[in-house]
Amino acid sequence: MVITAKIILVLLMLFMVVNLFRALFAMLRNDPTKPSMTKYLGQRVLFSAIAIVVIVILLASGVLVPNPRPY
């Protein structure tokens, strides 16, 4: 279960990076027939929110255990 949760989180992070680069290329092209940069940035924010919710759920359920001493 822990490995599956970590794989899901890594995939969400990869989707965020991919959408960031897609927004960059959309901004550089400036083609009105293609989707705008804000679509990809919005998807990036959505994936970030999903990742935060997944992390909070996994921490609350005890699947992921935070480091008790951060230093």
Short mmCIF file of N, CA, C and O in Angstrom, two decimals:
data_model
loop_
_atom_site.label_atom_id
_atom_site.label_comp_id
_atom_site.label_asym_id
_atom_site.label_seq_id
_atom_site.Cartn_x
_atom_site.Cartn_y
_atom_site.Cartn_z
N MET A 1 0.83 -1.20 0.00
CA MET A 1 0.00 0.00 0.00
C MET A 1 0.87 1.26 0.00
O MET A 1 0.54 2.22 -0.67
N VAL A 2 1.95 1.25 0.76
CA VAL A 2 2.82 2.42 0.84
C VAL A 2 3.47 2.68 -0.50
O VAL A 2 3.54 3.83 -0.95
N ILE A 3 3.95 1.64 -1.16
CA ILE A 3 4.62 1.81 -2.44
C ILE A 3 3.64 2.33 -3.49
O ILE A 3 3.99 3.17 -4.32
N THR A 4 2.40 1.86 -3.44
CA THR A 4 1.38 2.34 -4.38
C THR A 4 1.11 3.82 -4.16
O THR A 4 0.98 4.58 -5.13
N ALA A 5 1.01 4.22 -2.91
CA ALA A 5 0.77 5.63 -2.60
C ALA A 5 1.93 6.49 -3.09
O ALA A 5 1.71 7.58 -3.65
N LYS A 6 3.14 6.02 -2.90
CA LYS A 6 4.30 6.80 -3.34
C LYS A 6 4.36 6.87 -4.86
O LYS A 6 4.73 7.92 -5.42
N ILE A 7 4.00 5.81 -5.55
CA ILE A 7 3.97 5.82 -7.01
C ILE A 7 2.94 6.82 -7.51
O ILE A 7 3.19 7.58 -8.45
N ILE A 8 1.77 6.84 -6.87
CA ILE A 8 0.73 7.80 -7.25
C ILE A 8 1.22 9.23 -7.05
O ILE A 8 1.02 10.09 -7.92
N LEU A 9 1.89 9.49 -5.95
CA LEU A 9 2.40 10.84 -5.69
C LEU A 9 3.48 11.23 -6.69
O LEU A 9 3.51 12.37 -7.17
N VAL A 10 4.35 10.30 -7.04
CA VAL A 10 5.39 10.60 -8.04
C VAL A 10 4.76 10.87 -9.40
O VAL A 10 5.18 11.80 -10.11
N LEU A 11 3.75 10.11 -9.77
CA LEU A 11 3.07 10.36 -11.04
C LEU A 11 2.38 11.72 -11.05
O LEU A 11 2.41 12.42 -12.07
N LEU A 12 1.77 12.10 -9.94
CA LEU A 12 1.16 13.43 -9.86
C LEU A 12 2.22 14.52 -10.01
O LEU A 12 1.98 15.53 -10.70
N MET A 13 3.37 14.33 -9.41
CA MET A 13 4.45 15.31 -9.55
C MET A 13 4.95 15.39 -11.00
O MET A 13 5.23 16.47 -11.52
N LEU A 14 5.04 14.24 -11.66
CA LEU A 14 5.45 14.24 -13.07
C LEU A 14 4.42 14.96 -13.94
O LEU A 14 4.79 15.70 -14.86
N PHE A 15 3.12 14.73 -13.68
CA PHE A 15 2.08 15.44 -14.43
C PHE A 15 2.19 16.95 -14.23
O PHE A 15 1.95 17.73 -15.15
N MET A 16 2.56 17.37 -13.01
CA MET A 16 2.73 18.80 -12.75
C MET A 16 3.86 19.38 -13.59
O MET A 16 3.72 20.46 -14.18
N VAL A 17 4.97 18.67 -13.66
CA VAL A 17 6.12 19.15 -14.44
C VAL A 17 5.78 19.17 -15.93
O VAL A 17 6.10 20.13 -16.64
N VAL A 18 5.10 18.13 -16.40
CA VAL A 18 4.71 18.07 -17.82
C VAL A 18 3.79 19.23 -18.16
O VAL A 18 3.97 19.90 -19.19
N ASN A 19 2.82 19.52 -17.31
CA ASN A 19 1.91 20.63 -17.57
C ASN A 19 2.62 21.97 -17.51
O ASN A 19 2.26 22.90 -18.22
N LEU A 20 3.63 22.08 -16.67
CA LEU A 20 4.41 23.32 -16.61
C LEU A 20 5.13 23.56 -17.94
O LEU A 20 5.12 24.67 -18.47
N PHE A 21 5.73 22.50 -18.50
CA PHE A 21 6.41 22.67 -19.78
C PHE A 21 5.43 22.87 -20.93
O PHE A 21 5.71 23.61 -21.87
N ARG A 22 4.27 22.23 -20.85
CA ARG A 22 3.26 22.47 -21.89
C ARG A 22 2.79 23.92 -21.87
O ARG A 22 2.55 24.53 -22.91
N ALA A 23 2.66 24.49 -20.67
CA ALA A 23 2.28 25.90 -20.56
C ALA A 23 3.38 26.79 -21.12
O ALA A 23 3.09 27.80 -21.78
N LEU A 24 4.62 26.41 -20.88
CA LEU A 24 5.74 27.18 -21.43
C LEU A 24 5.69 27.20 -22.95
O LEU A 24 5.81 28.26 -23.58
N PHE A 25 5.50 26.04 -23.56
CA PHE A 25 5.47 25.99 -25.02
C PHE A 25 4.23 26.69 -25.57
O PHE A 25 4.28 27.31 -26.64
N ALA A 26 3.11 26.62 -24.86
CA ALA A 26 1.91 27.34 -25.30
C ALA A 26 2.15 28.85 -25.23
O ALA A 26 1.68 29.59 -26.10
N MET A 27 2.88 29.29 -24.22
CA MET A 27 3.17 30.72 -24.10
C MET A 27 4.11 31.18 -25.22
O MET A 27 3.93 32.25 -25.78
N LEU A 28 5.10 30.35 -25.54
CA LEU A 28 6.06 30.74 -26.57
C LEU A 28 5.45 30.72 -27.96
O LEU A 28 5.81 31.54 -28.81
N ARG A 29 4.54 29.79 -28.22
CA ARG A 29 3.91 29.70 -29.54
C ARG A 29 2.91 30.83 -29.78
O ARG A 29 2.85 31.38 -30.86
N ASN A 30 2.09 31.10 -28.78
CA ASN A 30 1.07 32.15 -28.87
C ASN A 30 0.16 31.92 -30.07
O ASN A 30 -0.15 32.83 -30.83
N ASP A 31 -0.29 30.69 -30.24
CA ASP A 31 -1.19 30.31 -31.34
C ASP A 31 -2.63 30.34 -30.84
O ASP A 31 -2.98 29.61 -29.90
N PRO A 32 -3.49 31.18 -31.43
CA PRO A 32 -4.87 31.28 -30.92
C PRO A 32 -5.71 30.02 -31.17
O PRO A 32 -6.74 29.84 -30.53
N THR A 33 -5.28 29.15 -32.08
CA THR A 33 -6.06 27.94 -32.34
C THR A 33 -5.76 26.83 -31.35
O THR A 33 -6.53 25.89 -31.21
N LYS A 34 -4.65 26.91 -30.64
CA LYS A 34 -4.26 25.90 -29.65
C LYS A 34 -4.78 26.32 -28.27
O LYS A 34 -5.10 27.48 -28.04
N PRO A 35 -4.84 25.38 -27.32
CA PRO A 35 -5.26 25.76 -25.96
C PRO A 35 -4.29 26.77 -25.35
O PRO A 35 -3.10 26.75 -25.62
N SER A 36 -4.84 27.62 -24.51
CA SER A 36 -4.01 28.68 -23.93
C SER A 36 -3.15 28.16 -22.78
O SER A 36 -3.33 27.05 -22.28
N MET A 37 -2.23 28.99 -22.38
CA MET A 37 -1.30 28.67 -21.31
C MET A 37 -2.05 28.45 -19.99
O MET A 37 -1.67 27.59 -19.19
N THR A 38 -3.13 29.18 -19.78
CA THR A 38 -3.84 29.08 -18.51
C THR A 38 -4.50 27.72 -18.32
O THR A 38 -4.68 27.29 -17.17
N LYS A 39 -4.83 27.05 -19.40
CA LYS A 39 -5.40 25.70 -19.29
C LYS A 39 -4.39 24.76 -18.64
O LYS A 39 -4.72 24.01 -17.72
N TYR A 40 -3.15 24.81 -19.08
CA TYR A 40 -2.12 23.92 -18.56
C TYR A 40 -1.72 24.32 -17.14
O TYR A 40 -1.46 23.45 -16.31
N LEU A 41 -1.69 25.61 -16.87
CA LEU A 41 -1.37 26.04 -15.51
C LEU A 41 -2.49 25.66 -14.54
O LEU A 41 -2.23 25.30 -13.39
N GLY A 42 -3.73 25.72 -15.02
CA GLY A 42 -4.86 25.29 -14.19
C GLY A 42 -4.80 23.80 -13.89
O GLY A 42 -5.09 23.37 -12.77
N GLN A 43 -4.40 23.01 -14.89
CA GLN A 43 -4.25 21.57 -14.67
C GLN A 43 -3.13 21.31 -13.66
O GLN A 43 -3.24 20.41 -12.83
N ARG A 44 -2.09 22.11 -13.73
CA ARG A 44 -0.98 21.95 -12.77
C ARG A 44 -1.45 22.23 -11.35
O ARG A 44 -1.11 21.51 -10.42
N VAL A 45 -2.24 23.28 -11.19
CA VAL A 45 -2.78 23.61 -9.87
C VAL A 45 -3.72 22.50 -9.39
O VAL A 45 -3.71 22.12 -8.21
N LEU A 46 -4.51 21.95 -10.30
CA LEU A 46 -5.41 20.85 -9.95
C LEU A 46 -4.64 19.63 -9.47
O LEU A 46 -4.97 19.04 -8.43
N PHE A 47 -3.58 19.25 -10.19
CA PHE A 47 -2.78 18.11 -9.77
C PHE A 47 -2.07 18.38 -8.45
O PHE A 47 -1.90 17.48 -7.63
N SER A 48 -1.67 19.62 -8.21
CA SER A 48 -1.06 19.98 -6.93
C SER A 48 -2.06 19.82 -5.79
O SER A 48 -1.71 19.29 -4.72
N ALA A 49 -3.27 20.27 -6.01
CA ALA A 49 -4.31 20.15 -4.98
C ALA A 49 -4.63 18.68 -4.71
O ALA A 49 -4.80 18.28 -3.54
N ILE A 50 -4.69 17.88 -5.76
CA ILE A 50 -4.95 16.45 -5.59
C ILE A 50 -3.82 15.80 -4.80
O ILE A 50 -4.06 14.98 -3.91
N ALA A 51 -2.57 16.18 -5.10
CA ALA A 51 -1.42 15.61 -4.38
C ALA A 51 -1.48 15.98 -2.90
O ALA A 51 -1.21 15.13 -2.04
N ILE A 52 -1.83 17.21 -2.58
CA ILE A 52 -1.92 17.62 -1.18
C ILE A 52 -3.03 16.87 -0.46
O ILE A 52 -2.84 16.40 0.67
N VAL A 53 -4.18 16.70 -1.12
CA VAL A 53 -5.28 15.96 -0.50
C VAL A 53 -4.89 14.50 -0.28
O VAL A 53 -5.16 13.93 0.79
N VAL A 54 -4.22 13.89 -1.25
CA VAL A 54 -3.77 12.50 -1.10
C VAL A 54 -2.79 12.38 0.06
O VAL A 54 -2.87 11.44 0.86
N ILE A 55 -1.85 13.32 0.17
CA ILE A 55 -0.88 13.27 1.26
C ILE A 55 -1.57 13.41 2.61
O ILE A 55 -1.26 12.68 3.56
N VAL A 56 -2.52 14.32 2.71
CA VAL A 56 -3.24 14.51 3.99
C VAL A 56 -4.03 13.26 4.34
O VAL A 56 -4.04 12.82 5.50
N ILE A 57 -4.69 12.65 3.36
CA ILE A 57 -5.46 11.42 3.62
C ILE A 57 -4.53 10.29 4.05
O ILE A 57 -4.84 9.55 4.99
N LEU A 58 -3.38 10.15 3.38
CA LEU A 58 -2.45 9.09 3.75
C LEU A 58 -1.84 9.31 5.13
O LEU A 58 -1.63 8.36 5.87
N LEU A 59 -1.59 10.56 5.48
CA LEU A 59 -1.08 10.84 6.82
C LEU A 59 -2.14 10.59 7.89
O LEU A 59 -1.84 10.06 8.96
N ALA A 60 -3.38 10.96 7.60
CA ALA A 60 -4.46 10.78 8.57
C ALA A 60 -4.79 9.30 8.77
O ALA A 60 -5.15 8.88 9.87
N SER A 61 -4.66 8.51 7.70
CA SER A 61 -4.99 7.08 7.82
C SER A 61 -3.83 6.27 8.38
O SER A 61 -4.01 5.10 8.71
N GLY A 62 -2.65 6.86 8.45
CA GLY A 62 -1.51 6.16 9.01
C GLY A 62 -0.70 5.37 8.01
O GLY A 62 0.21 4.63 8.39
N VAL A 63 -1.01 5.49 6.74
CA VAL A 63 -0.25 4.77 5.71
C VAL A 63 1.14 5.38 5.59
O VAL A 63 2.14 4.67 5.54
N LEU A 64 1.22 6.69 5.56
CA LEU A 64 2.50 7.39 5.57
C LEU A 64 2.76 7.92 6.98
O LEU A 64 1.86 8.50 7.60
N VAL A 65 3.95 7.73 7.46
CA VAL A 65 4.30 8.21 8.79
C VAL A 65 5.31 9.34 8.63
O VAL A 65 6.35 9.16 8.01
N PRO A 66 4.99 10.51 9.16
CA PRO A 66 5.93 11.63 9.03
C PRO A 66 7.15 11.41 9.91
O PRO A 66 7.13 10.65 10.89
N ASN A 67 8.21 12.10 9.55
CA ASN A 67 9.43 12.03 10.34
C ASN A 67 9.18 12.71 11.69
O ASN A 67 8.83 13.89 11.73
N PRO A 68 9.37 12.01 12.81
CA PRO A 68 9.04 12.61 14.10
C PRO A 68 9.99 13.73 14.51
O PRO A 68 9.63 14.60 15.28
N ARG A 69 11.20 13.70 13.99
CA ARG A 69 12.19 14.71 14.34
C ARG A 69 12.81 15.24 13.05
O ARG A 69 13.68 14.61 12.47
N PRO A 70 12.39 16.40 12.60
CA PRO A 70 12.79 16.87 11.26
C PRO A 70 14.22 17.36 11.12
O PRO A 70 14.64 17.72 10.04
N TYR A 71 15.02 17.39 12.16
CA TYR A 71 16.39 17.86 12.02
C TYR A 71 17.36 16.82 12.47
O TYR A 71 17.07 15.85 13.08
#
